[in-house]
Amino acid sequence: MQKIVYTDSAPKPIGPYSQAIVASGNLVFIAGQIPLDPVTGAIDGADIATQTRRTLANVGEILKKAGSSRDRVVKTTVFLKDMNEFAGMNAVYAEFFGKHAPARSTIEVARLPKDVKVEIEAIAIV
């Protein structure tokens, strides 16, 4: 059984995908989020810290709508345009998750949607 999750508090999908899917009633799979302001649709910030903060805020809003929270995230994947910006992303990521540290993979990629610096996807328990 699957349930599509959608909230106006996070950016609308920019392609044929859902913001998130709750599967089997207890797992939520959040599509890769980028630093788009959900109201304006504009990229939020030019630096990695601001972009990571907005991206994680978007993830947080989707988690909330799905009936979950950041302390229930079990796995994230972070896509970075430049691995040299890992420390800046990691500092904001640590603030967002606090003492809760989900499993994580971080991958440098050649390009991301709208040429942003970071994209983050997550899996959480509902």
Short mmCIF file of N, CA, C and O in Angstrom, two decimals, residues 46-97:
data_model
loop_
_atom_site.label_atom_id
_atom_site.label_comp_id
_atom_site.label_asym_id
_atom_site.label_seq_id
_atom_site.Cartn_x
_atom_site.Cartn_y
_atom_site.Cartn_z
N ALA A 46 23.09 31.57 -2.33
CA ALA A 46 24.15 31.26 -3.28
C ALA A 46 25.24 30.40 -2.64
O ALA A 46 26.00 29.74 -3.33
N ASP A 47 25.31 30.40 -1.31
CA ASP A 47 26.37 29.64 -0.62
C ASP A 47 25.83 28.29 -0.15
O ASP A 47 24.63 28.08 -0.01
N ILE A 48 26.74 27.36 0.12
CA ILE A 48 26.37 26.00 0.49
C ILE A 48 25.59 25.95 1.79
O ILE A 48 24.64 25.17 1.92
N ALA A 49 25.92 26.78 2.78
CA ALA A 49 25.22 26.74 4.06
C ALA A 49 23.76 27.14 3.90
O ALA A 49 22.86 26.45 4.40
N THR A 50 23.50 28.23 3.20
CA THR A 50 22.12 28.68 3.00
C THR A 50 21.33 27.67 2.18
O THR A 50 20.18 27.36 2.50
N GLN A 51 21.95 27.14 1.14
CA GLN A 51 21.26 26.16 0.30
C GLN A 51 20.97 24.87 1.07
O GLN A 51 19.89 24.30 0.94
N THR A 52 21.90 24.43 1.90
CA THR A 52 21.67 23.23 2.70
C THR A 52 20.57 23.47 3.71
O THR A 52 19.69 22.61 3.91
N ARG A 53 20.57 24.63 4.35
CA ARG A 53 19.54 24.96 5.35
C ARG A 53 18.15 24.91 4.71
O ARG A 53 17.22 24.33 5.26
N ARG A 54 17.99 25.53 3.55
CA ARG A 54 16.69 25.53 2.87
C ARG A 54 16.30 24.11 2.44
O ARG A 54 15.16 23.69 2.59
N THR A 55 17.25 23.36 1.91
CA THR A 55 16.99 22.00 1.47
C THR A 55 16.48 21.15 2.64
O THR A 55 15.48 20.44 2.52
N LEU A 56 17.15 21.25 3.78
CA LEU A 56 16.74 20.47 4.95
C LEU A 56 15.41 20.98 5.53
O LEU A 56 14.62 20.19 6.05
N ALA A 57 15.15 22.27 5.43
CA ALA A 57 13.85 22.79 5.86
C ALA A 57 12.75 22.18 4.99
O ALA A 57 11.68 21.81 5.51
N ASN A 58 12.99 22.06 3.69
CA ASN A 58 12.02 21.43 2.80
C ASN A 58 11.80 19.97 3.18
O ASN A 58 10.67 19.49 3.23
N VAL A 59 12.89 19.25 3.46
CA VAL A 59 12.79 17.86 3.91
C VAL A 59 11.95 17.81 5.20
O VAL A 59 11.06 16.97 5.34
N GLY A 60 12.21 18.73 6.13
CA GLY A 60 11.48 18.76 7.39
C GLY A 60 9.99 18.97 7.21
O GLY A 60 9.18 18.34 7.90
N GLU A 61 9.61 19.84 6.29
CA GLU A 61 8.18 20.08 6.04
C GLU A 61 7.50 18.84 5.46
O GLU A 61 6.36 18.53 5.81
N ILE A 62 8.19 18.14 4.60
CA ILE A 62 7.62 16.92 4.02
C ILE A 62 7.51 15.83 5.08
O ILE A 62 6.52 15.12 5.15
N LEU A 63 8.54 15.72 5.92
CA LEU A 63 8.47 14.76 7.03
C LEU A 63 7.25 15.03 7.90
O LEU A 63 6.52 14.10 8.27
N LYS A 64 7.04 16.30 8.24
CA LYS A 64 5.91 16.67 9.09
C LYS A 64 4.58 16.27 8.43
O LYS A 64 3.71 15.68 9.07
N LYS A 65 4.43 16.59 7.16
CA LYS A 65 3.20 16.26 6.44
C LYS A 65 2.97 14.75 6.38
O LYS A 65 1.83 14.28 6.42
N ALA A 66 4.07 13.99 6.31
CA ALA A 66 3.97 12.53 6.24
C ALA A 66 3.72 11.89 7.61
O ALA A 66 3.53 10.68 7.70
N GLY A 67 3.75 12.70 8.67
CA GLY A 67 3.54 12.17 10.01
C GLY A 67 4.82 11.67 10.65
O GLY A 67 4.79 10.82 11.54
N SER A 68 5.94 12.19 10.21
CA SER A 68 7.23 11.79 10.74
C SER A 68 7.98 13.03 11.23
O SER A 68 7.41 14.10 11.35
N SER A 69 9.27 12.86 11.52
CA SER A 69 10.09 13.98 11.98
C SER A 69 11.56 13.67 11.75
O SER A 69 11.92 12.52 11.44
N ARG A 70 12.40 14.66 11.93
CA ARG A 70 13.83 14.49 11.65
C ARG A 70 14.47 13.42 12.53
O ARG A 70 15.42 12.78 12.12
N ASP A 71 13.96 13.22 13.74
CA ASP A 71 14.55 12.20 14.61
C ASP A 71 14.12 10.78 14.24
O ASP A 71 14.57 9.81 14.84
N ARG A 72 13.29 10.65 13.20
CA ARG A 72 12.85 9.34 12.73
C ARG A 72 13.45 9.01 11.36
O ARG A 72 13.11 7.99 10.76
N VAL A 73 14.35 9.88 10.89
CA VAL A 73 15.04 9.62 9.62
C VAL A 73 16.08 8.51 9.85
O VAL A 73 16.85 8.57 10.80
N VAL A 74 16.06 7.52 8.98
CA VAL A 74 17.01 6.41 9.12
C VAL A 74 18.13 6.46 8.09
O VAL A 74 19.20 5.89 8.31
N LYS A 75 17.92 7.14 6.96
CA LYS A 75 18.93 7.18 5.90
C LYS A 75 18.75 8.43 5.06
O LYS A 75 17.63 8.82 4.75
N THR A 76 19.86 9.08 4.74
CA THR A 76 19.84 10.19 3.79
C THR A 76 20.89 9.95 2.73
O THR A 76 21.86 9.23 2.94
N THR A 77 20.67 10.57 1.60
CA THR A 77 21.69 10.64 0.56
C THR A 77 21.84 12.11 0.21
O THR A 77 20.85 12.80 -0.06
N VAL A 78 23.08 12.59 0.27
CA VAL A 78 23.39 13.98 -0.04
C VAL A 78 24.16 14.00 -1.35
O VAL A 78 25.17 13.29 -1.51
N PHE A 79 23.69 14.81 -2.28
CA PHE A 79 24.37 14.99 -3.55
C PHE A 79 24.97 16.39 -3.55
O PHE A 79 24.24 17.37 -3.36
N LEU A 80 26.28 16.48 -3.72
CA LEU A 80 26.98 17.78 -3.74
C LEU A 80 27.56 18.05 -5.11
O LEU A 80 28.13 17.15 -5.73
N LYS A 81 27.44 19.28 -5.54
CA LYS A 81 28.06 19.68 -6.81
C LYS A 81 29.58 19.72 -6.67
O LYS A 81 30.30 19.45 -7.62
N ASP A 82 30.06 20.05 -5.46
CA ASP A 82 31.51 20.19 -5.23
C ASP A 82 31.84 19.64 -3.85
O ASP A 82 31.44 20.21 -2.84
N MET A 83 32.58 18.55 -3.79
CA MET A 83 32.94 17.92 -2.52
C MET A 83 33.79 18.85 -1.65
O MET A 83 33.85 18.66 -0.43
N ASN A 84 34.38 19.88 -2.24
CA ASN A 84 35.13 20.86 -1.44
C ASN A 84 34.20 21.64 -0.51
O ASN A 84 34.67 22.30 0.42
N GLU A 85 32.89 21.57 -0.75
CA GLU A 85 31.93 22.26 0.11
C GLU A 85 31.31 21.32 1.14
O GLU A 85 30.34 21.68 1.81
N PHE A 86 31.90 20.16 1.31
CA PHE A 86 31.39 19.18 2.26
C PHE A 86 31.31 19.74 3.68
O PHE A 86 30.30 19.57 4.36
N ALA A 87 32.34 20.41 4.14
CA ALA A 87 32.37 20.92 5.52
C ALA A 87 31.23 21.91 5.77
O ALA A 87 30.58 21.85 6.82
N GLY A 88 30.96 22.78 4.82
CA GLY A 88 29.88 23.75 4.96
C GLY A 88 28.52 23.07 5.01
O GLY A 88 27.66 23.43 5.83
N MET A 89 28.32 22.09 4.15
CA MET A 89 27.07 21.32 4.16
C MET A 89 26.96 20.55 5.46
O MET A 89 25.92 20.54 6.13
N ASN A 90 28.04 19.91 5.87
CA ASN A 90 28.03 19.03 7.04
C ASN A 90 27.71 19.80 8.33
O ASN A 90 27.03 19.27 9.21
N ALA A 91 28.18 21.02 8.44
CA ALA A 91 27.91 21.83 9.64
C ALA A 91 26.41 22.10 9.77
O ALA A 91 25.83 21.96 10.86
N VAL A 92 25.76 22.47 8.68
CA VAL A 92 24.32 22.73 8.70
C VAL A 92 23.55 21.43 8.92
O VAL A 92 22.59 21.37 9.69
N TYR A 93 23.98 20.36 8.28
CA TYR A 93 23.37 19.04 8.43
C TYR A 93 23.41 18.61 9.90
O TYR A 93 22.41 18.13 10.44
N ALA A 94 24.54 18.82 10.56
CA ALA A 94 24.68 18.46 11.98
C ALA A 94 23.73 19.28 12.85
O ALA A 94 23.14 18.75 13.80
N GLU A 95 23.54 20.56 12.54
CA GLU A 95 22.58 21.40 13.27
C GLU A 95 21.16 20.85 13.12
O GLU A 95 20.41 20.78 14.09
N PHE A 96 20.80 20.47 11.90
CA PHE A 96 19.45 19.99 11.62
C PHE A 96 19.14 18.71 12.37
O PHE A 96 18.08 18.57 12.97
N PHE A 97 20.06 17.75 12.35
CA PHE A 97 19.80 16.45 12.96
C PHE A 97 20.20 16.37 14.43
O PHE A 97 19.75 15.48 15.15
#
